[in-house]
CSV table of C-alpha atoms in Angstrom, one decimal:
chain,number,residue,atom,x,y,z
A,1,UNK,CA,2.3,-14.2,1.8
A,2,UNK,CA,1.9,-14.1,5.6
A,3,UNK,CA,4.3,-11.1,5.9
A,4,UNK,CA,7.3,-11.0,8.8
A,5,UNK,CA,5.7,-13.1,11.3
A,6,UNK,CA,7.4,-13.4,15.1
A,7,UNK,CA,7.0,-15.4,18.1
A,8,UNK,CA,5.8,-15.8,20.8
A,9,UNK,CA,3.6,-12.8,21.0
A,10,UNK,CA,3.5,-12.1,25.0
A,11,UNK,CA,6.1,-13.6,27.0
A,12,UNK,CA,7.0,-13.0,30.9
A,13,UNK,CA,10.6,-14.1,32.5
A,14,UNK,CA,12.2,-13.4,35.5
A,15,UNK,CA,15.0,-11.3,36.6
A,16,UNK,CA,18.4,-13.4,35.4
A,17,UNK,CA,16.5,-16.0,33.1
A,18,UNK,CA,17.2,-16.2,29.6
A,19,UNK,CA,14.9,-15.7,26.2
A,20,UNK,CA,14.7,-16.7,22.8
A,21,UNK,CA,12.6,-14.5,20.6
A,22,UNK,CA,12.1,-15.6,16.5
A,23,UNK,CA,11.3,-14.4,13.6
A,24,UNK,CA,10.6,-15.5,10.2
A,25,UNK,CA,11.1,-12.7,7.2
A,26,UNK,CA,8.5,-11.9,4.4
A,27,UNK,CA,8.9,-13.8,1.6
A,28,UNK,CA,12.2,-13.4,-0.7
A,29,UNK,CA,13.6,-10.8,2.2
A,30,UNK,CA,16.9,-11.8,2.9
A,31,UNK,CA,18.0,-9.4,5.9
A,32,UNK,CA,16.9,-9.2,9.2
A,33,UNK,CA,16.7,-6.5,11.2
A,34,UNK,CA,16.1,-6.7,15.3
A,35,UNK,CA,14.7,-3.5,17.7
A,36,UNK,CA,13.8,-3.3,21.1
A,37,UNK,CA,10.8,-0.7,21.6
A,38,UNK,CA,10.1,0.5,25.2
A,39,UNK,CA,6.9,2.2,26.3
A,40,UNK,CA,6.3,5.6,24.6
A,41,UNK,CA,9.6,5.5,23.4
A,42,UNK,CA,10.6,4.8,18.9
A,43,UNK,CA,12.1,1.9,18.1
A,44,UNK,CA,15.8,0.9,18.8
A,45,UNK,CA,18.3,-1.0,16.5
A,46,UNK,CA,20.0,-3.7,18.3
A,47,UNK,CA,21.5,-5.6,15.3
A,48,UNK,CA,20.8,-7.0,11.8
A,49,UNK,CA,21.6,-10.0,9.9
A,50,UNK,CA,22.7,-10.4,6.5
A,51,UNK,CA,24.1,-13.8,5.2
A,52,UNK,CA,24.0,-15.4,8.3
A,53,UNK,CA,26.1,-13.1,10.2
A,54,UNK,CA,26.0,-10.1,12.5
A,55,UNK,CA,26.2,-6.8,10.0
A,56,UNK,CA,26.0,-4.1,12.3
A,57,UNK,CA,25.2,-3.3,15.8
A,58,UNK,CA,23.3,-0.7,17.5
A,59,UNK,CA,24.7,0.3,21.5
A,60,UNK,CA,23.1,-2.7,23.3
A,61,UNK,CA,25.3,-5.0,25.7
A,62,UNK,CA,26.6,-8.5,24.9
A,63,UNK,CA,23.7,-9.9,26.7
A,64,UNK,CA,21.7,-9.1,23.6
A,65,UNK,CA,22.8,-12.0,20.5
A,66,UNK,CA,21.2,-13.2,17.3
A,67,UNK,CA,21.3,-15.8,14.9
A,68,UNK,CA,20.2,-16.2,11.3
A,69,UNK,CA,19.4,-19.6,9.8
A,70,UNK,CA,20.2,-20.8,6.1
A,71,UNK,CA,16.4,-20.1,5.6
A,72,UNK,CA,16.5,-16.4,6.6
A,73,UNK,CA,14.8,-16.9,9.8
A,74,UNK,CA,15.9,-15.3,13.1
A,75,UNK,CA,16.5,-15.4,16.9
A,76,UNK,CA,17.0,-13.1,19.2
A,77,UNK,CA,18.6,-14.2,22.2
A,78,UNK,CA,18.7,-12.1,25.6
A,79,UNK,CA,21.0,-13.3,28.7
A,80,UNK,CA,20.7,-12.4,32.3
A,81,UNK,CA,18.1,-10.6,32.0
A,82,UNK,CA,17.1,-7.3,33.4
A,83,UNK,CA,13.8,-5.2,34.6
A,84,UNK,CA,15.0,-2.6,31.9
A,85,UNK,CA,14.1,-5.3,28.7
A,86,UNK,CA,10.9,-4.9,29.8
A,87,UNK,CA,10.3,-4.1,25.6
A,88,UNK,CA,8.5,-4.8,22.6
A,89,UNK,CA,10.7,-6.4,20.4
A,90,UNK,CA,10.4,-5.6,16.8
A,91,UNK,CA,11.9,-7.9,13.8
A,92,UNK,CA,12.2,-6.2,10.4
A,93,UNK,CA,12.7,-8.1,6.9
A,94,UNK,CA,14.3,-6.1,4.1
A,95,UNK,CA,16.1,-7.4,0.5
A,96,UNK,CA,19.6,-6.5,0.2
A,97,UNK,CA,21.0,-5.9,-2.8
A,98,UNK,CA,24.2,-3.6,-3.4
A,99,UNK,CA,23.5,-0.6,-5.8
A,100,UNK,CA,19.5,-1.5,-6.1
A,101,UNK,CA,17.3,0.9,-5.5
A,102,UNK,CA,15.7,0.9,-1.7
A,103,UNK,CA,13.6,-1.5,-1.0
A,104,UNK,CA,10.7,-1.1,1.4
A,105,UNK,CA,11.4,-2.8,5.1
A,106,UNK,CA,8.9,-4.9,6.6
A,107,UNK,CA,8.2,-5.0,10.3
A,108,UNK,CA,7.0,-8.1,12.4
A,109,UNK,CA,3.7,-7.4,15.1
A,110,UNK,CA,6.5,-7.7,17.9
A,111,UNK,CA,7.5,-10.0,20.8
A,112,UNK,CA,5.8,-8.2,24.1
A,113,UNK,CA,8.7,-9.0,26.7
A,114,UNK,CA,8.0,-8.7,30.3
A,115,UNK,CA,10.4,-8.9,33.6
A,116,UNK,CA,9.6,-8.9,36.6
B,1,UNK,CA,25.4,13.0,19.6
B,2,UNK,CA,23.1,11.9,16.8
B,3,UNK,CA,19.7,13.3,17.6
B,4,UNK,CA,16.4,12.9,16.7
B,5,UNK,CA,13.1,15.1,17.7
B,6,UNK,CA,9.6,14.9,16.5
B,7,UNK,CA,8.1,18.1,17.4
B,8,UNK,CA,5.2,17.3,19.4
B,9,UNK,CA,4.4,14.1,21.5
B,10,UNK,CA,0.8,14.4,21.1
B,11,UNK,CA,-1.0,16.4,18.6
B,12,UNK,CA,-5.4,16.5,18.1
B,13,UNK,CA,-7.0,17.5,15.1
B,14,UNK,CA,-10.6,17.9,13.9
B,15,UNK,CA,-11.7,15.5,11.9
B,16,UNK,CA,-10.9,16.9,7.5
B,17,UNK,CA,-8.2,19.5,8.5
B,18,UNK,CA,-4.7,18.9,7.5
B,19,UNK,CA,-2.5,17.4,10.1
B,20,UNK,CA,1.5,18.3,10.1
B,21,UNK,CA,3.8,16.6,12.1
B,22,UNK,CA,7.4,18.0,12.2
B,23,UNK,CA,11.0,15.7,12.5
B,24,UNK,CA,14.0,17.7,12.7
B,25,UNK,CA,17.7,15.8,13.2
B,26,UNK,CA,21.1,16.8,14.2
B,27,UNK,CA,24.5,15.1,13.4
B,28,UNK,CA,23.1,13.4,10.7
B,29,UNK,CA,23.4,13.2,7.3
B,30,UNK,CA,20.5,10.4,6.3
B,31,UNK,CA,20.2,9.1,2.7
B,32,UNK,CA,16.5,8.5,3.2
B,33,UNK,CA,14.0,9.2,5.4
B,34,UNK,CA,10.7,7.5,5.8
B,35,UNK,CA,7.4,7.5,8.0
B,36,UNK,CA,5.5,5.0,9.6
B,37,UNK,CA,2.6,4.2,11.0
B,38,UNK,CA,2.2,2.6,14.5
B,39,UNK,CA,-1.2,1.7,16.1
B,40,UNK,CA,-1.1,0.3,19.7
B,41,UNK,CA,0.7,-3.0,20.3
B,42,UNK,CA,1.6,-3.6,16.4
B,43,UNK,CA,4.6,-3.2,14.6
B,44,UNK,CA,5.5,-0.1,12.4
B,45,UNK,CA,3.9,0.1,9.3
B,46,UNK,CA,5.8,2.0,6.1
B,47,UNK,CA,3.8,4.7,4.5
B,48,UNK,CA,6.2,7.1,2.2
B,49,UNK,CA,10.1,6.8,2.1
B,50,UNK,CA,11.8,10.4,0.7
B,51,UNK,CA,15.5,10.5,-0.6
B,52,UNK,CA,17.9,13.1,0.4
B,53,UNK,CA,18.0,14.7,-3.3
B,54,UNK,CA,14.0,15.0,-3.2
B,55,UNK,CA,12.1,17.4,-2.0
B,56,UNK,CA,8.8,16.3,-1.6
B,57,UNK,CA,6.7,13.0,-1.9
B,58,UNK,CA,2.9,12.5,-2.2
B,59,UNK,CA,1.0,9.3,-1.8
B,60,UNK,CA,-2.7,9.9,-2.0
B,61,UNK,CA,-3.5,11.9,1.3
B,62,UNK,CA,0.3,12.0,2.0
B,63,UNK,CA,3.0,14.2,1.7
B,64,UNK,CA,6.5,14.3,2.7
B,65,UNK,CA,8.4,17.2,2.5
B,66,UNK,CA,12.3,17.0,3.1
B,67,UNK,CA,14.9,20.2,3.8
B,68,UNK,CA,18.7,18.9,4.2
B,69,UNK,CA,19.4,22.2,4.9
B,70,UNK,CA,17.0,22.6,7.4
B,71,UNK,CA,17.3,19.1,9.0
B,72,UNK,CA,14.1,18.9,8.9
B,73,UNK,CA,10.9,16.4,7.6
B,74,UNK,CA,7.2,17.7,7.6
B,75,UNK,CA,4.9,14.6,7.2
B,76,UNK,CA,1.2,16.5,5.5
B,77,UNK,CA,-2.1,13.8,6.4
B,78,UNK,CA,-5.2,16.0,4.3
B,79,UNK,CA,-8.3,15.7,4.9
B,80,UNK,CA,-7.8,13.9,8.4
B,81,UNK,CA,-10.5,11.0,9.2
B,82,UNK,CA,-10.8,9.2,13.2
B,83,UNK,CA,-9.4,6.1,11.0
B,84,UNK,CA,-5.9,8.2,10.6
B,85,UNK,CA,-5.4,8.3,14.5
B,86,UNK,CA,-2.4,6.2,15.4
B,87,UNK,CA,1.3,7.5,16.5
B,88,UNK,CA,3.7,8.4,13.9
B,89,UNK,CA,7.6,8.1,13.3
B,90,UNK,CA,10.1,9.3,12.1
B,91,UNK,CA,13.1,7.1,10.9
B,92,UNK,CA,15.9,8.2,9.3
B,93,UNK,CA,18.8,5.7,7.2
B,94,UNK,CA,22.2,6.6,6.7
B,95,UNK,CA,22.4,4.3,3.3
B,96,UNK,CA,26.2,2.9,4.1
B,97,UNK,CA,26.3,-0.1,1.6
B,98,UNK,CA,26.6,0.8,-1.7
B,99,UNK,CA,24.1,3.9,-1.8
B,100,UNK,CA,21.4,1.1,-1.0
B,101,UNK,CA,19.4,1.1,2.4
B,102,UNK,CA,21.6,0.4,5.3
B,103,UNK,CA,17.9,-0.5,6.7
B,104,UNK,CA,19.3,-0.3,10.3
B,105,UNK,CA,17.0,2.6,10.9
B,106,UNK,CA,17.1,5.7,14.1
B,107,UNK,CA,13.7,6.3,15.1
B,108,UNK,CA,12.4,9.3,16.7
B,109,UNK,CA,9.8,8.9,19.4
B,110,UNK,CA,7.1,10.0,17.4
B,111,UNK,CA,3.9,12.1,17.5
B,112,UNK,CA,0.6,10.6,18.7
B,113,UNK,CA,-2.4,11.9,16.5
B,114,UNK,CA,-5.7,12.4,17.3
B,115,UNK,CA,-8.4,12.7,14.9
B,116,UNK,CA,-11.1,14.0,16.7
B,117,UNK,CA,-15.2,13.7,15.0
């Protein structure tokens, strides 16, 4: 089992250009989780993915969007983009299932985003 | 606002003491609050998860305390080795579906340990 795996692992854009980040959850996961890391600073929730759609959102703008594949795979996608996404971005894998017990959540080595 | 503090941002220890790291919250009510590990450039790894009607959780050299009253964690590492130096967080889960793991965790910014020889 490779674990959540995520790619690329170092990638540098420009100011305004767009990026695609993915992710592929550990095996049997079913929920995806996305979070921006900046230097020195804990993780931050930008969304997660249940079912192929958006489950809840954490306080990023609409720049910031996601898909989730019929596979349980992920993108993140970031528009326009600015100096501040500078980030580590972080996927997590988790299994949802209502009234279960908690499961444990998974995280991904991260996506190293740089803008310049 | 919710809020979220790990006590210290840095914290050195001599090498078989007992580290304690402290997370304290306000306006929040978690279900479950866990620990991870975080070494430089990797992902978080989980170490001990604690539910909001436990008090305390031991995993080998770990141990999680947790006061609701308080609002407050203490994460134990005994018998500290170099191998134990990493940063540490603090994430908290307000459990919204069903009593199970919301999993759409708030992190603190956690406490870089140092395990010194």
């Amino acid at each position: 089992d490779a674990g959540v795996t995520q790619s690329p692992t170092h990638l540098i854009k420009t100011r305004g250009q767009q990026v695609t980040l993915r992710c592929s959850p550990k095996s049997g996961h079913d929920t995806v989780s996305w979070y921006q890391q900046a230097l020195g600073q804990g993780p931050q929730f930008i969304f997660q993915y249940y079912e192929e759609e958006e489950r809840q959102r954490g306080n990023f703008p609409d720049r910031f969007s996601g898909h989730q594949f019929p596979n349980y795979s992920s993108e993140l996608n970031v528009n326009a983009l600015l100096l501040g996404d500078s980030a580590l971005y972080l996927c997590a894998s988790s299994l949802s299932e209502g009234g279960r017990d908690y499961n444990d959540q998974f995280f991904g080595p991260g996506t190293r985003l740089t803008v310049l | 606002s919710q809020k979220i503090e790990q006590n210290s941002e840095a914290l050195n220890i001599q090498e078989g003491k007992t580290a304690t790291l402290t997370c304290n919250y306000t306006n929040y009510s978690p279900a479950y609050l866990q620990w991870y590990r975080q070494d430089p450039g990797r992902g978080p790894v989980f170490l001990l998860l604690i539910r909001e009607n436990e008090k305390e959780k031991r995993k080998e050299r770990l141990k999680v305390t947790f006061d609701t009253t308080l609002k407050q964690s203490l994460f134990h590492i005994t018998a500290s080795q170099p191998a134990d130096s990493a940063t540490y967080l603090c994430a908290l889960d307000p459990a919204e579906y069903s009593g199970a793991g919301s999993y759409q965790l708030t992190f603190g910014k956690g406490t870089k340990l140092s395990v010194i020889p």
